[in-house]
Short mmCIF file of C-alpha atoms and ligand atoms in Angstrom, two decimals:
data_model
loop_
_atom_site.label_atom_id
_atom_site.label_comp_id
_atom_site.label_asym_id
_atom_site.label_seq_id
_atom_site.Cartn_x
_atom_site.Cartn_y
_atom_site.Cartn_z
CA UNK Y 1 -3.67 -24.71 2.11
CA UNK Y 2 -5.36 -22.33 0.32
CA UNK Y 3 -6.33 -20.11 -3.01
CA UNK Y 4 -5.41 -16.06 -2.81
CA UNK Y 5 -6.37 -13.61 -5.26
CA UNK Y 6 -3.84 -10.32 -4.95
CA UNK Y 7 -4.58 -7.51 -6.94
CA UNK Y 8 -1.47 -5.60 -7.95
CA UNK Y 9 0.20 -8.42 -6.94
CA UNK Y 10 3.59 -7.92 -9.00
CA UNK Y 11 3.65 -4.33 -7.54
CA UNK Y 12 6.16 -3.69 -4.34
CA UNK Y 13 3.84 -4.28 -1.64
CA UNK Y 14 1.77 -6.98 -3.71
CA UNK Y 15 4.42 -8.90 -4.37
CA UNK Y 16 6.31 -9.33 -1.18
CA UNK Y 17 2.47 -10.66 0.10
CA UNK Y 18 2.87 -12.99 -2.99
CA UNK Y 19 6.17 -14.44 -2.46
CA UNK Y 20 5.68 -14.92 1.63
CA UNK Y 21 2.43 -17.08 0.71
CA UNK Y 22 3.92 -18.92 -1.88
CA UNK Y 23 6.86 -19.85 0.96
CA UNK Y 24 3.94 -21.12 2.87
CA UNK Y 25 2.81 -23.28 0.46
CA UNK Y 26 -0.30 -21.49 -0.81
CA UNK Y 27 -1.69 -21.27 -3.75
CA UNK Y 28 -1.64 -17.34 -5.41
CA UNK Y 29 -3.21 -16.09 -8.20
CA UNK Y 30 -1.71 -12.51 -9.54
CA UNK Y 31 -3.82 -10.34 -11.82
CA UNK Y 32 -1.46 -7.27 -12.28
CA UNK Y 33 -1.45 -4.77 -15.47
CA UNK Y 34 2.42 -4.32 -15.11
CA UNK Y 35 1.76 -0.39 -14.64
CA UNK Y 36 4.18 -0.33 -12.03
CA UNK Y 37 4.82 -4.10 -10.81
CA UNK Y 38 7.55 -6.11 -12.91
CA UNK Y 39 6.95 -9.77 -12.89
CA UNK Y 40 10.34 -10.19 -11.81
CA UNK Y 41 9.43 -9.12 -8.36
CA UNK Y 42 7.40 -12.72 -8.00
CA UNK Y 43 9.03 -15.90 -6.82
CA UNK Y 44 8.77 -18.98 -9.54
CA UNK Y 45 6.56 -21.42 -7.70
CA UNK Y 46 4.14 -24.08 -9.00
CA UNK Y 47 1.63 -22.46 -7.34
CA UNK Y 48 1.60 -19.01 -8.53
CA UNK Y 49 -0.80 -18.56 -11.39
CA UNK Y 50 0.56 -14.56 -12.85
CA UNK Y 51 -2.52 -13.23 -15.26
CA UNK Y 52 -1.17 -9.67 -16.89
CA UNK Y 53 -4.64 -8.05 -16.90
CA UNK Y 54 -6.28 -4.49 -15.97
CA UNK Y 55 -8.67 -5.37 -13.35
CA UNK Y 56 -10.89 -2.18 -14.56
CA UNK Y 57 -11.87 -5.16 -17.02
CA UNK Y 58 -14.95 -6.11 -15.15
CA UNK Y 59 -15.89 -9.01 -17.31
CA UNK Y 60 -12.78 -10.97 -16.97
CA UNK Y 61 -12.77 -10.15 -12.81
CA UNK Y 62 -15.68 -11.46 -12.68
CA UNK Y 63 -14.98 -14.55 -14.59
CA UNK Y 64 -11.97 -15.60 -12.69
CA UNK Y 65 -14.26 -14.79 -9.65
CA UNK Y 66 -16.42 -17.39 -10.97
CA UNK Y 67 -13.77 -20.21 -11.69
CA UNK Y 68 -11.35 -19.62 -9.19
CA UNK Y 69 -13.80 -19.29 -5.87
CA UNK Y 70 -10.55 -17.56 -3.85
CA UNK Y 71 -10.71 -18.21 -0.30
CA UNK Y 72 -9.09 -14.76 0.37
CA UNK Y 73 -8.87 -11.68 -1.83
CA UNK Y 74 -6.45 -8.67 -1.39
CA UNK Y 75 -7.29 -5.73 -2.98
CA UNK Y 76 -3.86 -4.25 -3.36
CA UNK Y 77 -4.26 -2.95 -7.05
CA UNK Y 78 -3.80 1.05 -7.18
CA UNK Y 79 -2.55 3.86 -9.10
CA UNK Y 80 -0.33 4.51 -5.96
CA UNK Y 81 1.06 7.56 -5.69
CA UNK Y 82 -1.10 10.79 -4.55
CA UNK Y 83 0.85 13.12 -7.56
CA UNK Y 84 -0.17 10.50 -9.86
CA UNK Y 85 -3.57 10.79 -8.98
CA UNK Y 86 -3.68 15.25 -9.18
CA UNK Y 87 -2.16 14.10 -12.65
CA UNK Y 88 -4.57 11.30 -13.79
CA UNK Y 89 -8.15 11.44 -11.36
CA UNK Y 90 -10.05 9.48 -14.27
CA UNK Y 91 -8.08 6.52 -14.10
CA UNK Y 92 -7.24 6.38 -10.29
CA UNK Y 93 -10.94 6.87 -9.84
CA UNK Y 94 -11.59 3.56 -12.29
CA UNK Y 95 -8.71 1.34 -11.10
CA UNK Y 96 -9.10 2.42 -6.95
CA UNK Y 97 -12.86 2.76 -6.86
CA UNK Y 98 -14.60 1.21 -9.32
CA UNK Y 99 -12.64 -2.05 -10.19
CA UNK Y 100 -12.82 -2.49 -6.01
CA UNK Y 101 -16.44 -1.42 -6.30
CA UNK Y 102 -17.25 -4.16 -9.09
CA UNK Y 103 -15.06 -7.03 -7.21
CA UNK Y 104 -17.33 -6.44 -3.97
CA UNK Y 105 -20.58 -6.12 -5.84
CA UNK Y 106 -20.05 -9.35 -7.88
CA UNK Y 107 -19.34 -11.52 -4.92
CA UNK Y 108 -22.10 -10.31 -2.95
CA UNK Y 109 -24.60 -11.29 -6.17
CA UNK Y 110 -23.41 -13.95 -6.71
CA UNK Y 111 -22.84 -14.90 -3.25
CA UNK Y 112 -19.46 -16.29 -3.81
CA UNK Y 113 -17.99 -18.14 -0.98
CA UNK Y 114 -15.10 -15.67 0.65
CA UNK Y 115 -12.81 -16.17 4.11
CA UNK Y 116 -11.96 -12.71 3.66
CA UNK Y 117 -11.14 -9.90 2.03
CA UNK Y 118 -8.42 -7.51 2.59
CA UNK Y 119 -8.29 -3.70 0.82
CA UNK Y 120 -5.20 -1.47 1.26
CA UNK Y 121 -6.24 1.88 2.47
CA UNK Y 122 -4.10 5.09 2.95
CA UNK Y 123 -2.98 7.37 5.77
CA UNK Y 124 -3.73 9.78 2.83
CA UNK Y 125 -7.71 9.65 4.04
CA UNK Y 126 -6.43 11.48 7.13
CA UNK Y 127 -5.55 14.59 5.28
CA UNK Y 128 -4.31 17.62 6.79
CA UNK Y 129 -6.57 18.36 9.62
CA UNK Y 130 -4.69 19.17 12.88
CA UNK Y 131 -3.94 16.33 15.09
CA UNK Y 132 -1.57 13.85 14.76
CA UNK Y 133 -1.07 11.10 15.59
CA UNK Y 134 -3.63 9.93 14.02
CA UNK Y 135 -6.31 7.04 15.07
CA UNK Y 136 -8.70 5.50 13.61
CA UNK Y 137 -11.09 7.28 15.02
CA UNK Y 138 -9.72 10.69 13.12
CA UNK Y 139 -11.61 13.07 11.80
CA UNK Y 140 -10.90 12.35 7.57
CA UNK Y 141 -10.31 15.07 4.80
CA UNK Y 142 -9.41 13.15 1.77
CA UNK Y 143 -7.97 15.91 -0.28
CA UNK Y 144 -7.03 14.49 -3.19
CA UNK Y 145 -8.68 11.90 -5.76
CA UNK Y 146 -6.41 9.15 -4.25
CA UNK Y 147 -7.30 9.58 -0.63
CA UNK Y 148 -10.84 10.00 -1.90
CA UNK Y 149 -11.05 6.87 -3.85
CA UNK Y 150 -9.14 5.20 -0.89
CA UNK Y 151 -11.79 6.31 1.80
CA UNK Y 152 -14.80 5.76 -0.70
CA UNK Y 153 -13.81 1.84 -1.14
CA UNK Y 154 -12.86 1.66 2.50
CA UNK Y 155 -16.42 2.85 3.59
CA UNK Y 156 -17.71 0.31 1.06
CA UNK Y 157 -15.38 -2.45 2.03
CA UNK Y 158 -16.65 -2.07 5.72
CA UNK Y 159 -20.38 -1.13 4.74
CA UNK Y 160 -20.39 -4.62 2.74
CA UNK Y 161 -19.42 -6.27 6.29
CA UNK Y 162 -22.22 -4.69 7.88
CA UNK Y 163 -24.65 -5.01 5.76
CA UNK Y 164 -24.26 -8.41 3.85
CA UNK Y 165 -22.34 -9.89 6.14
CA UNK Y 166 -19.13 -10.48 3.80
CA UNK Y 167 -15.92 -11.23 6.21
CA UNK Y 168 -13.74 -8.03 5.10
CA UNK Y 169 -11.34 -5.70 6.91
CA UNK Y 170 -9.66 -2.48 5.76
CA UNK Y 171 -5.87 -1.29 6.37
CA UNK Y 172 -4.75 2.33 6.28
CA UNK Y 173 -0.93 1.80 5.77
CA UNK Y 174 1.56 5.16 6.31
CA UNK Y 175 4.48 5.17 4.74
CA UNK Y 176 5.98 1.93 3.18
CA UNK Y 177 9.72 1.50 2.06
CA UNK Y 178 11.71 -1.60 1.70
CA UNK Y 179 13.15 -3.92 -1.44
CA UNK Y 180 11.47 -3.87 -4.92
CA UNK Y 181 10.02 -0.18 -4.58
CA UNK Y 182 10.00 0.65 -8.06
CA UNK Y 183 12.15 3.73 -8.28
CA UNK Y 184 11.72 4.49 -12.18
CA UNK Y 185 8.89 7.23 -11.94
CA UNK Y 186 8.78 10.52 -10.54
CA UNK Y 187 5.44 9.08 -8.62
CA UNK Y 188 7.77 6.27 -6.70
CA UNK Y 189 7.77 6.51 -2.90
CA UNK Y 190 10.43 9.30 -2.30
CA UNK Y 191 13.07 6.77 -0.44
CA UNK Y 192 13.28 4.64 -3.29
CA UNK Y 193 13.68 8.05 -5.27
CA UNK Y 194 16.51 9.39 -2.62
CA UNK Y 195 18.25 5.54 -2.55
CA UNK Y 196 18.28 5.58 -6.64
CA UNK Y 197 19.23 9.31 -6.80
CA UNK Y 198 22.80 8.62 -4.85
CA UNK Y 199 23.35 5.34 -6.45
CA UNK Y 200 23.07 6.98 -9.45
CA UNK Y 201 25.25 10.30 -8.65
CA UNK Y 202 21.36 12.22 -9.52
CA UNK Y 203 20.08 14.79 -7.73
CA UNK Y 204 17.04 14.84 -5.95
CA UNK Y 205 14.11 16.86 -6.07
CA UNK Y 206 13.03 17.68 -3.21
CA UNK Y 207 9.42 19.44 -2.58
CA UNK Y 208 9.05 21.83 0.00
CA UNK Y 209 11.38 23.01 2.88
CA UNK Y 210 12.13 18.98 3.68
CA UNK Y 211 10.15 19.09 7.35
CA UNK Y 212 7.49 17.25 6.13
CA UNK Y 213 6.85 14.60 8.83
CA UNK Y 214 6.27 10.29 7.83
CA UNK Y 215 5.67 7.52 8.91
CA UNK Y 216 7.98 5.46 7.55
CA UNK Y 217 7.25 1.73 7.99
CA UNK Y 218 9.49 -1.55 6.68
CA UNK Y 219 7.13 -3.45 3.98
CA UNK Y 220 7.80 -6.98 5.69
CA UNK Y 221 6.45 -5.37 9.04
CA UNK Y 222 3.30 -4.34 6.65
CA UNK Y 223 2.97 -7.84 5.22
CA UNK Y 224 3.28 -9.75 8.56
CA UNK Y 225 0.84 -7.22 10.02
CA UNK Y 226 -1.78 -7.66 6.70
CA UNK Y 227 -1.44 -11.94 7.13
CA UNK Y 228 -2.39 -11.73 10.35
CA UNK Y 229 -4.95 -9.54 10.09
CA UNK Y 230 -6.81 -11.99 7.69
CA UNK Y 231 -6.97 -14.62 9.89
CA UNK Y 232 -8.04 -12.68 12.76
CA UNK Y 233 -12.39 -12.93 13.70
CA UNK Y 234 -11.43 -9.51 15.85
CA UNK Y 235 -10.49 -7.68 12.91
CA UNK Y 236 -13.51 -8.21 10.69
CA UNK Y 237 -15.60 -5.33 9.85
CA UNK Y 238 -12.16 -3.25 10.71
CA UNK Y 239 -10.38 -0.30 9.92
CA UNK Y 240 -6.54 -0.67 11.40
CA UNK Y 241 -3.87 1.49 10.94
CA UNK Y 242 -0.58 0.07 10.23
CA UNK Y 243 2.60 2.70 11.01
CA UNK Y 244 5.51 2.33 13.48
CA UNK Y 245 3.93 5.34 15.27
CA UNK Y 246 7.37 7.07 14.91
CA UNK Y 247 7.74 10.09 13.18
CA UNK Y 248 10.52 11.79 10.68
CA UNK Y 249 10.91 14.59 8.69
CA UNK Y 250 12.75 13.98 5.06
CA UNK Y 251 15.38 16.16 6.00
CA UNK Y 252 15.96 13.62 8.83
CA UNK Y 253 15.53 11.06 7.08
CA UNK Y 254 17.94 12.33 4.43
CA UNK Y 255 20.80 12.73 7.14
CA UNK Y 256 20.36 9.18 8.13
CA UNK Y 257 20.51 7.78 4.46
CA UNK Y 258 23.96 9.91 4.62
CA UNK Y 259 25.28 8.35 7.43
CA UNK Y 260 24.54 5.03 6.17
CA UNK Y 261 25.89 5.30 2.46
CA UNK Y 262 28.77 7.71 3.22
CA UNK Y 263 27.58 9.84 0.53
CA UNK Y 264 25.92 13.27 0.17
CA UNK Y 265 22.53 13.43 -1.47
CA UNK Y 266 22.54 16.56 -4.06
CA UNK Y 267 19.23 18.45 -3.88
CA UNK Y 268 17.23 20.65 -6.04
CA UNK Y 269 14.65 22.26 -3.90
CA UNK Y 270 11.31 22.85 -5.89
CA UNK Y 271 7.90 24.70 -4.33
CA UNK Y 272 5.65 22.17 -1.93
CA UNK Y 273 3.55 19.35 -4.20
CA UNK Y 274 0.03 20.33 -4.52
CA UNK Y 275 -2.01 17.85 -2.62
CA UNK Y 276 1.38 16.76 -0.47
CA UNK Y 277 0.24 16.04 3.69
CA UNK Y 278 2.49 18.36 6.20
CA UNK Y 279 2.49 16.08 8.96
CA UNK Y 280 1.45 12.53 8.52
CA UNK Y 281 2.44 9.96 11.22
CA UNK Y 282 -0.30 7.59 12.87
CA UNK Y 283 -1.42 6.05 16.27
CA UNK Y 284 -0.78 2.31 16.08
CA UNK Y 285 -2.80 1.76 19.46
CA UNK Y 286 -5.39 -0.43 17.91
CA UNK Y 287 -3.04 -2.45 15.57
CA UNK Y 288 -1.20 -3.06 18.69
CA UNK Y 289 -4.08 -4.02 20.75
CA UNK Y 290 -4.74 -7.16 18.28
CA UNK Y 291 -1.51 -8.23 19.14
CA UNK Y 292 0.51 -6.57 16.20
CA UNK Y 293 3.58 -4.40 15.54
CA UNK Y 294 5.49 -2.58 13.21
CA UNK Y 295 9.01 -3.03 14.70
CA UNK Y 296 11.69 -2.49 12.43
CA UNK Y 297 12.88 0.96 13.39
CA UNK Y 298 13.72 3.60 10.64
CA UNK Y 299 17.82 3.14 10.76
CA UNK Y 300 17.74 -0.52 10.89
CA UNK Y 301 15.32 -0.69 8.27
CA UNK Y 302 16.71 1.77 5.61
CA UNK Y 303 20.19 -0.27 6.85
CA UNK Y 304 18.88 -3.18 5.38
CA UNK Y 305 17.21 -1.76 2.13
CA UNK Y 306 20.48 -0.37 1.56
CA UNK Y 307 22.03 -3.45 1.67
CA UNK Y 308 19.62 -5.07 -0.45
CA UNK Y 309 19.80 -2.42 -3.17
C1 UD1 B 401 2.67 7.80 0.33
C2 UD1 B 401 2.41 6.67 -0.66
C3 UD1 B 401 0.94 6.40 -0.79
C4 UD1 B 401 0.37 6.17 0.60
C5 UD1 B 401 0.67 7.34 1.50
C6 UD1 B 401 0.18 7.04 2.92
C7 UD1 B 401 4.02 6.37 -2.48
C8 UD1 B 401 4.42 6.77 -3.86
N1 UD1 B 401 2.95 7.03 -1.98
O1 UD1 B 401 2.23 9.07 -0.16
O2 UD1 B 401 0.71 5.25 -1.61
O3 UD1 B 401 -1.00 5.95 0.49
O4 UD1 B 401 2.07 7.54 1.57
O5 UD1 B 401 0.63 7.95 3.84
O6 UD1 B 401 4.62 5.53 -1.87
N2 UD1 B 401 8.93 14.00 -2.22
C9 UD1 B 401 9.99 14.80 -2.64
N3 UD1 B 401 10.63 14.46 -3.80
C10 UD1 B 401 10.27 13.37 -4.55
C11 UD1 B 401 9.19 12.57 -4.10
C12 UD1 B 401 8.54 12.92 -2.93
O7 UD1 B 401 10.34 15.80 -1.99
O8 UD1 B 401 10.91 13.11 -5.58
C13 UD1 B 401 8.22 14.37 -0.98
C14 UD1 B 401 6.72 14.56 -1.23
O9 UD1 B 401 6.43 15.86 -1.64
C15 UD1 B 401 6.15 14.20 0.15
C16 UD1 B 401 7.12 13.16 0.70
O10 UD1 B 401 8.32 13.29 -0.06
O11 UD1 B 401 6.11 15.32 1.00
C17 UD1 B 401 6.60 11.75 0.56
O12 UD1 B 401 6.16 11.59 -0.78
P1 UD1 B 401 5.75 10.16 -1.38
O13 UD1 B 401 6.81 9.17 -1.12
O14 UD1 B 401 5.32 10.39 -2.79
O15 UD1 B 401 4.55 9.70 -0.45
P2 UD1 B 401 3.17 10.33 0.07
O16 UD1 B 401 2.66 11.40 -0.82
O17 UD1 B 401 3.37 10.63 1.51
#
């Protein structure tokens, strides 16, 4: 068995890593700041170790660096949302790049025995230059502080590979939905927004003419994808998408939420975000190649978050 350190690991995604380790038997240490995550969202287990802390607090990283020698590390931590980040650059650019910055550096100086290192990039890097779907072999535009903070520690995540040798790999992940999206803020991932807007009789504010085009991809698909990833020697020194590699609009995806609840969704329609993607969908050839898929399609998936919600 062995020790995991997951940043952001009470968030959605961060969590559902969390609680399929600690059904393995693992051993997980949590340093989440509660931004978004809820505690809630972990599993009680023996061997989860939950430390409410900012990891822009370089000291005490560094410290539980020290004590804790991790044999795996997930950066997952993030201001997550692109809005949030046109709304607040200073802190995205302390909690995505430089807290990520500071882990790397400190286990490279002090040489701190690693069997990898996982960081969760975005789609968003990909921008909106023509061409979809998009490989990882894309030309990038990251046009907002997010996607640049994203690409920046992606570069450095891989360049630390290269150079120093330390076992990492990089994920860009498209669209994730699935149980314990936090729905409460207006930067939540929009089908947790849509989901809590007709359980709640709200309506929904939708950005733009709706034809904006996802990829919308079921979080345990991520999280089986991201485990075994880690343990793969092919992957090292990788970037990897992870998407279905199917595409949908909102206003498709709206109709299909319909169908499945039996109720209409009530819309205000507002001017395009600033800093929103047109069409963001991604070529999963390479995840695929390792072995790996993203399988649960969009109507079976948003079936079951339904259910679960
Ligand atoms: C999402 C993720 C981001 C990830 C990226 C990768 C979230 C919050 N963001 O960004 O972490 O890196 O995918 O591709 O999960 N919309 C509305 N009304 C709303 C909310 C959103 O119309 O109330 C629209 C947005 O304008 C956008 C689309 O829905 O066109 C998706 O928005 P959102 O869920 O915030 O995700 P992305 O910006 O694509």
């Amino acid at each position: 068995m062995a020790k995991y350190l997951i940043t952001g690991g009470a968030g959605f995604i961060g969590s559902t890593i969390a609680n399929t380790l600690l059904a393995q038997g693992q051993t997980v240490v949590v340093v989440d700041d509660l931004s978004m995550g809820q505690v809630q969202n972990l599993n009680q287990s023996d061997q989860l170790h939950f430390l409410k802390h900012s990891i822009t607090d370089h000291d005490f990283i560094n410290d539980l660096l020290d004590q804790e020698k991790f044999d795996y590390i997930l950066l997952v931590g993030a201001v997550a949302s692109v809005a949030d980040s046109i709304a607040e650059p200073g802190r995205t650019h302390a909690v995505n790049a430089e807290a990520n910055f500071n882990i790397l550096e400190h286990l490279r100086k002090e040489k701190l025995p690693l069997k990898n290192l996982l960081f969760i990039s975005s789609a968003a890097v990909y921008g909106n230059l023509a061409g979809v779907p998009k490989n990882e072999l894309s030309p990038v535009e990251p046009a907002t502080q997010y996607a640049v903070d994203k690409y920046s520690t992606e570069r450095n995540v891989i360049n630390y590979h290269n150079l120093y040798g330390m076992p990492t790999v990089a994920v860009r992940l498209f669209n994730i939905y699935g149980p314990k999206q936090n729905p409460k803020s207006p930067y939540s991932g929009v089908l947790s927004i849509i989901t809590d807007c007709l359980m709640n009789d709200k309506s929904f504010k939708q950005f733009g003419d709706g034809e904006q085009v996802r990829d919308f991809t079921y979080v345990t698909d991520v999280v089986n994808c991201i485990l075994a990833l880690l343990e793969d020697s092919r992957a090292l020194g990788e970037v990897v998408n992870i998407g279905t590699g199917q595409k949908a609009t909102l206003n498709e995806v709206i109709t299909i939420i319909e169908d499945i609840t039996g109720h209409k969704l009530k819309k205000d329609v507002l001017p395009e975000r600033k800093g929103d993607i047109k069409y963001s969908y991604g070529d999963p050839s390479k995840l695929n190649d390792l072995g790996l898929v993203a399988k649960v399609d969009l109507k079976t998936g948003l079936r079951k978050y339904w259910e679960y919600l």
